[in-house]
Coordinates of C-alpha atoms (C1' of nucleotides) in Angstrom, one line a residue:
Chain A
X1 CA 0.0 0.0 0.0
X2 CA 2.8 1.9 0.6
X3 CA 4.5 1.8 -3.0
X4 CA 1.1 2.6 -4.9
X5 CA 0.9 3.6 -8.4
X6 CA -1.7 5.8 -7.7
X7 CA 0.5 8.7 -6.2
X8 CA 2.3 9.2 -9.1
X9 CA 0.0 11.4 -11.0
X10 CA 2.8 13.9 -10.5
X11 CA 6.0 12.2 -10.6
X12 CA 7.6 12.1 -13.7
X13 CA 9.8 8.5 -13.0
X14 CA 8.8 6.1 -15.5
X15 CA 6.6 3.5 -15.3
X16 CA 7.0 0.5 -17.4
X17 CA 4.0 -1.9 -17.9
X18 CA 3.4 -4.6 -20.1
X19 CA 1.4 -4.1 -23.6
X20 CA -1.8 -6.1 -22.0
X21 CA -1.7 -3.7 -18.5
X22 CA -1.4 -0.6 -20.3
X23 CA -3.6 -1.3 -23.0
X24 CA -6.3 -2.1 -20.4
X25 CA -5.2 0.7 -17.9
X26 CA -5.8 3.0 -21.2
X27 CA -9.4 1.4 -22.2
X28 CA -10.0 1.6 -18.5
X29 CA -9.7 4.9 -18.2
X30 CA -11.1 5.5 -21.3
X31 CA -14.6 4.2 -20.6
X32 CA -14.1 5.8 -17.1
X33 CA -13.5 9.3 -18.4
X34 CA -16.1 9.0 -21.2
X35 CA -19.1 9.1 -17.6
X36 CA -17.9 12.3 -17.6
X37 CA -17.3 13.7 -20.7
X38 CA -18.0 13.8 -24.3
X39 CA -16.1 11.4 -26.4
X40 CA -14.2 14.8 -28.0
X41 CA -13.7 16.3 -24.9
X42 CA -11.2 13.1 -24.2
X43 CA -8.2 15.1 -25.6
X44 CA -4.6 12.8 -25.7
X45 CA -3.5 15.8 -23.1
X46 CA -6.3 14.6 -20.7
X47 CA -5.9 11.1 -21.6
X48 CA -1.9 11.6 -20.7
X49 CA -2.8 13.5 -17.6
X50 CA -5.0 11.2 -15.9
X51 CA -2.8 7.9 -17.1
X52 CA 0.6 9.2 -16.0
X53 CA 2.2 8.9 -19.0
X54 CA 3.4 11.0 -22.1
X55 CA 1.4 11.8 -24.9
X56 CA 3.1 10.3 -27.3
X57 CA 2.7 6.7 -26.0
X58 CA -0.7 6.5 -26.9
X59 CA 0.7 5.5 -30.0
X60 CA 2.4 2.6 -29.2
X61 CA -1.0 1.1 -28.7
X62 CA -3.2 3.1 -30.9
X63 CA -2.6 4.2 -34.5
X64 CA -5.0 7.6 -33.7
X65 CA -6.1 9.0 -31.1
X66 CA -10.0 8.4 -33.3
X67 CA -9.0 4.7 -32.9
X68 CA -8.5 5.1 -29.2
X69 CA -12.0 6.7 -28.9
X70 CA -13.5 3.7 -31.3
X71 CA -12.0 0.8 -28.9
X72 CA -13.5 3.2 -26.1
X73 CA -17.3 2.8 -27.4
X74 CA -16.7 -1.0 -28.1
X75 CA -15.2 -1.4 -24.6
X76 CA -18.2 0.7 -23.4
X77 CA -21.1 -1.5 -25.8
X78 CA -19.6 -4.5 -24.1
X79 CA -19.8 -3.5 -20.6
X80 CA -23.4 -2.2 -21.6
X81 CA -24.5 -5.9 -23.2
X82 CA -22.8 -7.8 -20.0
X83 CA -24.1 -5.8 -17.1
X84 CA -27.8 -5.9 -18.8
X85 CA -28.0 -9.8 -18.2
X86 CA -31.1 -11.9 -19.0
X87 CA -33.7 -12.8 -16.9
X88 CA -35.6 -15.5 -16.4
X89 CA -39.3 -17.0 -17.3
X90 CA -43.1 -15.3 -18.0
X91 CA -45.6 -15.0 -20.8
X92 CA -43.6 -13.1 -23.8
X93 CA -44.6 -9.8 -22.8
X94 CA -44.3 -9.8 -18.7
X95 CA -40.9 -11.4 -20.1
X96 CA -40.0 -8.5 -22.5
X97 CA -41.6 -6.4 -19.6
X98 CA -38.6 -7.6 -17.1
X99 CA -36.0 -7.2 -20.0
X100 CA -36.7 -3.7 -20.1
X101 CA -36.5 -3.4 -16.6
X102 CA -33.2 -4.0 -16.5
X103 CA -32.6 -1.9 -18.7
X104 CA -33.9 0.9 -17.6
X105 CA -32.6 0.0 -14.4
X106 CA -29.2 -0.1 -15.8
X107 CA -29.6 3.7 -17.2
X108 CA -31.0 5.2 -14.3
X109 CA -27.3 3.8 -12.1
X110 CA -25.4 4.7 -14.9
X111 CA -27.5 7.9 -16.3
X112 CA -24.5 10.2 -17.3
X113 CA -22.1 7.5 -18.6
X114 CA -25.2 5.9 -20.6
X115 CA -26.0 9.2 -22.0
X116 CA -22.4 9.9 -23.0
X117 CA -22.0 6.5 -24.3
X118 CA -25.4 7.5 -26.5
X119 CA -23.8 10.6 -27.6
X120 CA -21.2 9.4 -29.1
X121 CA -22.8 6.9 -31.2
X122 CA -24.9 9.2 -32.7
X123 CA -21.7 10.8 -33.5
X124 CA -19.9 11.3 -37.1
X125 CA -17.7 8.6 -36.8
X126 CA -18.9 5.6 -39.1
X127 CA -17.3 2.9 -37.8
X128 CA -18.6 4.0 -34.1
X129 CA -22.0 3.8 -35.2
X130 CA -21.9 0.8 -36.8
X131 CA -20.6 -0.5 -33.9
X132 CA -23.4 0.8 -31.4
X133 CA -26.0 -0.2 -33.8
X134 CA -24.9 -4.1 -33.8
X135 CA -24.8 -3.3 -29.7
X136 CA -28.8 -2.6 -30.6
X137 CA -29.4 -5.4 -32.4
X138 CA -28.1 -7.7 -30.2
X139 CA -29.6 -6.5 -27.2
X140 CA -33.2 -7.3 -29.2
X141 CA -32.0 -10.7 -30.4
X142 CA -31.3 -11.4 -26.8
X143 CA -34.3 -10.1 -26.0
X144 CA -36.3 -12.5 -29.0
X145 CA -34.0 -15.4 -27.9
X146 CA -35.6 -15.4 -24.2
X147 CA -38.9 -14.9 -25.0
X148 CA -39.0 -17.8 -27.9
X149 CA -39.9 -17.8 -31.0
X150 CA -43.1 -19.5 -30.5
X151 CA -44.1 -17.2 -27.6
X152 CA -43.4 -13.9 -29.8
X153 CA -45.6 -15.6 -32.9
X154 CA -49.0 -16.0 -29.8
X155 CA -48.7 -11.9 -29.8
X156 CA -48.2 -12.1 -34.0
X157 CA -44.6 -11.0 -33.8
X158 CA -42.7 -13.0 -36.4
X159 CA -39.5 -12.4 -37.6
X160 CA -39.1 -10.8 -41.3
X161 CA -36.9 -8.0 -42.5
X162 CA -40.0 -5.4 -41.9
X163 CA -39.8 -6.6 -38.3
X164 CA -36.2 -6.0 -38.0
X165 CA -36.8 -2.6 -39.2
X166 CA -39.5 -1.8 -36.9
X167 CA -38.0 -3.6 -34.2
X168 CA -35.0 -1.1 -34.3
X169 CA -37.1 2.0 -34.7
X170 CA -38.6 0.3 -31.5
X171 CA -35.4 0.5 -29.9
X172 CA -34.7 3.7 -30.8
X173 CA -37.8 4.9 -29.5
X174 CA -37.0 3.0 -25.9
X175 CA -33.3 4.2 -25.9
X176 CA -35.2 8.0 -26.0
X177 CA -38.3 7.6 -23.5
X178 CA -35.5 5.8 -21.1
X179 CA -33.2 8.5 -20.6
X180 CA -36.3 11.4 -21.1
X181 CA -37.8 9.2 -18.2
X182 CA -34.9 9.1 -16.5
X183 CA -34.3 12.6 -15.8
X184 CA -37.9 13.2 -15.4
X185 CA -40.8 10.3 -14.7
X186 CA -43.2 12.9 -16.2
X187 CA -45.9 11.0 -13.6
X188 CA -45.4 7.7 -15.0
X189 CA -44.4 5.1 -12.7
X190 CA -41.3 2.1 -13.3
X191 CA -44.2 -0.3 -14.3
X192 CA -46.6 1.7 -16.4
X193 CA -43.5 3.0 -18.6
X194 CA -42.1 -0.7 -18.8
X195 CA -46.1 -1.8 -19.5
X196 CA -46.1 0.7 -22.6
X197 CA -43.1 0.1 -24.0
X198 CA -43.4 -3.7 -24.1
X199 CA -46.8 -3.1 -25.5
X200 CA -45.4 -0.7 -28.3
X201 CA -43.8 -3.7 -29.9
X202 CA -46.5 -5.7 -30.8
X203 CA -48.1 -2.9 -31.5
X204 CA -45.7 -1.4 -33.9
X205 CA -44.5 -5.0 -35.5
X206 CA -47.6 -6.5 -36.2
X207 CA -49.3 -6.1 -39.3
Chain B
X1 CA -23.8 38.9 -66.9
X2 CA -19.8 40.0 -67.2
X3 CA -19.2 41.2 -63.7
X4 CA -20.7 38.0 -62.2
X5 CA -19.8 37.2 -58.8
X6 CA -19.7 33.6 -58.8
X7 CA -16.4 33.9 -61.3
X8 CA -14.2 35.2 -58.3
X9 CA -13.5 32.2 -56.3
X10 CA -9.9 32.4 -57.5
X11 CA -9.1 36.3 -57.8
X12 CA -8.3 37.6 -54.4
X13 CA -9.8 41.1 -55.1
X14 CA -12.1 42.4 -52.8
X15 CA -15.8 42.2 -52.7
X16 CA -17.6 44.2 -50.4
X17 CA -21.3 43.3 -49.0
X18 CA -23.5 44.5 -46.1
X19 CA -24.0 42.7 -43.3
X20 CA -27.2 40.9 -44.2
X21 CA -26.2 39.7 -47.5
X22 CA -23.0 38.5 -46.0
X23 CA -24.3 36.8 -43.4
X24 CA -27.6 35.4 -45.5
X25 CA -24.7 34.2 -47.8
X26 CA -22.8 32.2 -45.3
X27 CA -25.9 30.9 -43.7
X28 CA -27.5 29.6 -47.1
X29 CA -23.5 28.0 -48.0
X30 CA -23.5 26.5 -44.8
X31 CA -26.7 24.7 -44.9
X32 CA -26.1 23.7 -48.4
X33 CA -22.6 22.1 -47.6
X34 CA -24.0 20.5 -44.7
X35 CA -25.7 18.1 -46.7
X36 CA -22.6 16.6 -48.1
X37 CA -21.2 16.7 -45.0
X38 CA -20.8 16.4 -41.3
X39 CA -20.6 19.8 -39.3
X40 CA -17.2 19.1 -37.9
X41 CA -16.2 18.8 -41.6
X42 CA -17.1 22.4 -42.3
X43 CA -13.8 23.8 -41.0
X44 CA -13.2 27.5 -41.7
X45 CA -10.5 27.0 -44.2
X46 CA -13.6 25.0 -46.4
X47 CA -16.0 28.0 -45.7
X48 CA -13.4 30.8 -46.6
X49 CA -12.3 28.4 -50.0
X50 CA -16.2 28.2 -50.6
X51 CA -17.6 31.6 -50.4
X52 CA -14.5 33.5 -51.5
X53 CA -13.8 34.8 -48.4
X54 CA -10.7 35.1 -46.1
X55 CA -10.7 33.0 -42.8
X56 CA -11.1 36.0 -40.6
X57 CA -14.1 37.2 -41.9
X58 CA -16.1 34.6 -40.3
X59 CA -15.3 36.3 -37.3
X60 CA -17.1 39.5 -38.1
X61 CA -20.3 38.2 -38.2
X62 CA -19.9 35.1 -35.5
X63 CA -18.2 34.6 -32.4
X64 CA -16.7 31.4 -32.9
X65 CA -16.8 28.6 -35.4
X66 CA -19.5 26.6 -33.4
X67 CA -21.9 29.7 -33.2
X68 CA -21.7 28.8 -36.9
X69 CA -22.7 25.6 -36.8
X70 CA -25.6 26.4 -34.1
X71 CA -26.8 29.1 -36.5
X72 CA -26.6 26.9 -39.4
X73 CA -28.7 23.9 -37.6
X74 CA -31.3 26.4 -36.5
X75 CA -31.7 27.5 -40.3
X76 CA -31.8 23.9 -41.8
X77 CA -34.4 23.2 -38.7
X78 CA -36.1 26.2 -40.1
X79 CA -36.2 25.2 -43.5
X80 CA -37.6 21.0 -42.2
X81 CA -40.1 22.7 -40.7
X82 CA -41.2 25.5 -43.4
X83 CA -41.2 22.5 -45.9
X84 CA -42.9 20.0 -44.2
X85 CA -46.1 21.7 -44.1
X86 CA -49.3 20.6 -42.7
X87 CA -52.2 19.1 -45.0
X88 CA -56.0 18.6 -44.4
X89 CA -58.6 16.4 -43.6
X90 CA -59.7 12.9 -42.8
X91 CA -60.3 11.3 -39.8
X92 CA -57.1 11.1 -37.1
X93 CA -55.3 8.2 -37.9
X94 CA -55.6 8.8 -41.6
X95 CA -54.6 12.5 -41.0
X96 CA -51.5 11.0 -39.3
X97 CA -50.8 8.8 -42.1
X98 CA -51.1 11.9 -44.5
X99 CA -48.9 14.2 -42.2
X100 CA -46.2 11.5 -42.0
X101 CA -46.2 10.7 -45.5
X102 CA -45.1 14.5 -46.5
X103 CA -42.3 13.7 -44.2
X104 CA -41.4 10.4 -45.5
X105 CA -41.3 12.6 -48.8
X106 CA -39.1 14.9 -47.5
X107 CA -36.4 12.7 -46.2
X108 CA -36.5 10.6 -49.1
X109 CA -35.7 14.0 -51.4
X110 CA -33.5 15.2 -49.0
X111 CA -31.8 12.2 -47.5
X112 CA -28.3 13.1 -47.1
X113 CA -29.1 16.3 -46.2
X114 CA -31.6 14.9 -43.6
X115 CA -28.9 12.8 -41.7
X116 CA -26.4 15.1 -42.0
X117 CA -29.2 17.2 -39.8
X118 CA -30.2 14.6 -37.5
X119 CA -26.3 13.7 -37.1
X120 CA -25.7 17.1 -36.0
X121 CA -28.1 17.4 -33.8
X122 CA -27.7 14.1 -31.9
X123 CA -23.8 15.6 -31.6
X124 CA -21.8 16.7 -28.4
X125 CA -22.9 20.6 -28.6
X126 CA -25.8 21.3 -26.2
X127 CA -27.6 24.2 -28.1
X128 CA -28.0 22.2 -31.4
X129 CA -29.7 19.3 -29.4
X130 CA -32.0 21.9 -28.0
X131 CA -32.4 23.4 -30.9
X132 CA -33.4 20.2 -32.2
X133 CA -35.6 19.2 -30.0
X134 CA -37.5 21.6 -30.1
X135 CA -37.9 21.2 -33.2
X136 CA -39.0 17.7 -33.1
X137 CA -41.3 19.0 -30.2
X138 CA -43.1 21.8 -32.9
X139 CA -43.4 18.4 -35.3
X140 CA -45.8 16.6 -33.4
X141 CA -47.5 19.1 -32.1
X142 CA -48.4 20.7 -35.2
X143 CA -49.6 16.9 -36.1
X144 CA -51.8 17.3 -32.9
X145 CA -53.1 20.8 -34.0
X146 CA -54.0 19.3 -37.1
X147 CA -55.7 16.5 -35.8
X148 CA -57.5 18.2 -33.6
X149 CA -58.1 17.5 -29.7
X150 CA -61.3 15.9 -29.7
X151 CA -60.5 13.8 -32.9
X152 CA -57.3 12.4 -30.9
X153 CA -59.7 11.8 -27.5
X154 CA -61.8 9.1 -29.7
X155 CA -58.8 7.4 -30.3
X156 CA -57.9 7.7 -26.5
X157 CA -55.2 10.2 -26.8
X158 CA -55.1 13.0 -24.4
X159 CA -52.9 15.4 -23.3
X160 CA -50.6 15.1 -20.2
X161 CA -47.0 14.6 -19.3
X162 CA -47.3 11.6 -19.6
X163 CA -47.8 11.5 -23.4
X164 CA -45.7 14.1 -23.8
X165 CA -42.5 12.0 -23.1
X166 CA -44.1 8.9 -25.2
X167 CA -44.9 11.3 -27.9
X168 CA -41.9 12.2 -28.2
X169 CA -39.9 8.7 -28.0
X170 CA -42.7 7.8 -30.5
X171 CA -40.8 11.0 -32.7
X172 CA -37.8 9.4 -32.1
X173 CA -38.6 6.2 -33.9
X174 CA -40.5 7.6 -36.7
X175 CA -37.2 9.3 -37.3
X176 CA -35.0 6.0 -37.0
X177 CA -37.6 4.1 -39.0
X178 CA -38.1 6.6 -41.7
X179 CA -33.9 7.1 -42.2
X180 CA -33.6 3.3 -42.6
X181 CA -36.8 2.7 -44.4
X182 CA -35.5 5.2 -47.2
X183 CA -32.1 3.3 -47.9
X184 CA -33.8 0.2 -47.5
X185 CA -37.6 -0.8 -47.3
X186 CA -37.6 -4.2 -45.8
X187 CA -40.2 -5.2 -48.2
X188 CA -42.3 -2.7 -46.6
X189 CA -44.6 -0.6 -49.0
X190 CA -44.8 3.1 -48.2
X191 CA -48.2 2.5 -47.4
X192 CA -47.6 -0.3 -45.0
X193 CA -44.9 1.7 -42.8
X194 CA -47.4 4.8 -42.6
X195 CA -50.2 2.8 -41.2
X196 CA -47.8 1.2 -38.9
X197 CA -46.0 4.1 -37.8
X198 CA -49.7 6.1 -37.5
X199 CA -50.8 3.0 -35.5
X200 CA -48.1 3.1 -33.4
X201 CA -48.7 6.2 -31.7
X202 CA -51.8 5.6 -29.8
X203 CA -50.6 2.4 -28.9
X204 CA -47.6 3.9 -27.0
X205 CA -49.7 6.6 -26.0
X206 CA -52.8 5.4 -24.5
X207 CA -53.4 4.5 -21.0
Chain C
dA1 C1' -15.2 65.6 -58.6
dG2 C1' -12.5 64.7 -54.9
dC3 C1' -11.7 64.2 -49.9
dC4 C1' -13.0 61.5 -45.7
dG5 C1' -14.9 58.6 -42.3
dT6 C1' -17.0 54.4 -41.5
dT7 C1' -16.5 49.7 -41.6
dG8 C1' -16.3 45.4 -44.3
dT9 C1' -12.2 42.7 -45.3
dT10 C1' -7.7 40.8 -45.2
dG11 C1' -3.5 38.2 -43.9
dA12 C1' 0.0 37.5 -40.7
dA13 C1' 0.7 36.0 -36.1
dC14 C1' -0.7 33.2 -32.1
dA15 C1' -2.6 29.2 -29.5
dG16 C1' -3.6 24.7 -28.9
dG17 C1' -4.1 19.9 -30.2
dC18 C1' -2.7 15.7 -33.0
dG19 C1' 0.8 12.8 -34.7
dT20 C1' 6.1 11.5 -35.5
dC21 C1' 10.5 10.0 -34.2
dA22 C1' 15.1 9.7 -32.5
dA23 C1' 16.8 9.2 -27.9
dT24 C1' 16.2 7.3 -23.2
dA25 C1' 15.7 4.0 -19.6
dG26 C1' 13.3 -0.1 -17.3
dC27 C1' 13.5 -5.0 -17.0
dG28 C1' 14.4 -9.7 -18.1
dT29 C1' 18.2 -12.6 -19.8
dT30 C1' 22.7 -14.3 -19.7
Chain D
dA1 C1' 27.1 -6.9 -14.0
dA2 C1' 26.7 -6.2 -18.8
dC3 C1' 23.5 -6.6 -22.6
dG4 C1' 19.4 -6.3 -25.6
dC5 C1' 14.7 -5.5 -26.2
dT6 C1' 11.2 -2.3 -26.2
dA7 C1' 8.1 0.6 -23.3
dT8 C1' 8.5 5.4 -22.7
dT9 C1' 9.7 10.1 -23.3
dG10 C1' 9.7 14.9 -25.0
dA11 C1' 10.7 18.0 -28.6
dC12 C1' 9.3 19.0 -33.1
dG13 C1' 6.2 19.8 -37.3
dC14 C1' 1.7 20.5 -39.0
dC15 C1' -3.0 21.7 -39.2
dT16 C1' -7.0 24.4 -37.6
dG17 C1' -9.5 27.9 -34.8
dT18 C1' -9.0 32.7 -33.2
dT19 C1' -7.2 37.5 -32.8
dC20 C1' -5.9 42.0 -34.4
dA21 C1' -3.8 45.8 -36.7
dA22 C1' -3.7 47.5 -41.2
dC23 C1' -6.1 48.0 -45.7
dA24 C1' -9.6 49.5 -49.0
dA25 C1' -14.5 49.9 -50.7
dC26 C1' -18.4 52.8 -50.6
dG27 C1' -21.6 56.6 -49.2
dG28 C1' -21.7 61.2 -47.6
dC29 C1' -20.0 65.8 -47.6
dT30 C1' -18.1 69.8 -49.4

DNA sequence: AGCCGTTGTTGAACAGGCGTCAATAGCGTT
DNA sequence: AACGCTATTGACGCCTGTTCAACAACGGCT
């Protein structure tokens, strides 16, 4: 406890990790700062501030400092598709009910770092938005895969490429009410929102 | 037809406009690059190339470069607004349909220019996502004015806080469905997605 | 017509942030 | 303890936004 790393935000001595440490210190600290800021406002001068190190060795790791900021937002999508496990059983829509729940759960803990992480794939960067948008798509698959085929087709979801569609404008339309909700419950409680938006899928993806 | 303007993107010699003009001119340049591209993209040095001007001069009639870009969102918000204008009768849902099929129409003619918009205001900078917002916001209600109070009771919409937020998340995946519907239909007929999308409201709406 | 003041306009200088690279110094190996 | 590998540094170049003193176009005044 004594000799920890943590004091040297000052020093200049050098501190020489291996590739994997500092590579994950950087991501770390990436995901850590983006909470906080927007994904521009993480300039190589803050990024070498807060790490301890120079700014140049960002390059060892990273061919740009826009690269840095892309493995940011994947790091961030990840943590955002682990931490919002699955749950368990339920008719399709109590189940799809209990998905969003943790969802929304998950953005109210994390408001400003889910916000920031929102901001920044809406962003100009392609490849960032591709990225978030898969993050999307998988968290509705997961979503399908739990409540079964079968189950979705008793509420006349089935799957088809206008459903896909839909069922990402349906997303999109969660993503906003969440964080709008979040800040301010506008009257509506945790369950009628979740009721509504389960609802608004059927609604939407039937024809 | 000698002493045209538009031949003095090379020569260097002075041309000398009042204020308005000037300023009209950059605005209307502004908008018009910004739907090839993104608003970080519109450096000064592209500005100054594109309207002839040195790089100072932006100065004269703007604070900074991103009081630029504010200015030049609020005008192409303007002109989605303007352009999208309202239409007449039916009963509610069809008057929905109608409404959103002249914006369908509109981001279908104007697609690139449309994202480029929505890009911008989804961005880092806090005034442009008001700005935006309230734009969205003026939208749906002018849908609503249209409509009519009453007509929207029968179909169990009402006013409150409540709907306001849904409304608005309801926005929020026309947009995403509309953008992705235009590069792509999903086999879905224009038709089709406006009956849907009309649909959809009151089901994320109603109590 | 010609001077003159106002002010739109310029271009050089400055600031700050990204990216490069040769030199430096930890740390494992021998 | 010397050596080699490479993580790390820090100064440098470049590009972009911003400032500012000087310049010149145009309308008014004589």
């Amino acid at each position: 406890m004594f000799s920890n790393l943590a004091h040297m935000t000052t020093s200049s001595s050098r501190v020489r990790m291996s590739p994997e440490s500092r590579r994950e210190q950087l991501l770390e600290l990436g995901t850590r700062l983006l909470a906080t800021r927007t994904l521009d406002e993480i300039s190589i001068e803050l990024l070498a501030e807060e790490a301890g190190i120079s700014r140049g060795l960002l390059y060892h790791y990273f061919h740009s400092l826009q690269e840095f900021h892309v493995a940011v937002v994947r790091r961030a999508v990840e943590d955002l598709y682990a931490i919002t496990a699955p749950r368990d059983v339920g008719d399709p829509l109590e189940q799809l009910s209990v998905s969003l729940g943790a969802y929304v759960d998950f953005v109210s803990e994390n408001y400003t770092g889910y916000v920031s992480l929102v901001r920044a794939a809406s962003g100009s960067n392609e490849e960032i938005r591709k990225i978030y948008q898969d993050a999307r798509r998988a968290l509705t698959d997961r979503i399908f895969d739990i409540a079964g085929a079968e189950e979705l087709a008793t509420v006349g979801v089935v799957d088809s490429p206008a459903t896909r569609l839909l069922t990402d404008g349906w997303a999109a339309m969660v993503e906003d009410v969440v964080m709008a909700w979040v800040t301010d419950p506008h009257g509506l409680s945790r369950e009628e929102l979740l009721n509504r938006l389960a609802r608004a899928l059927p609604a939407v993806v039937v024809a």
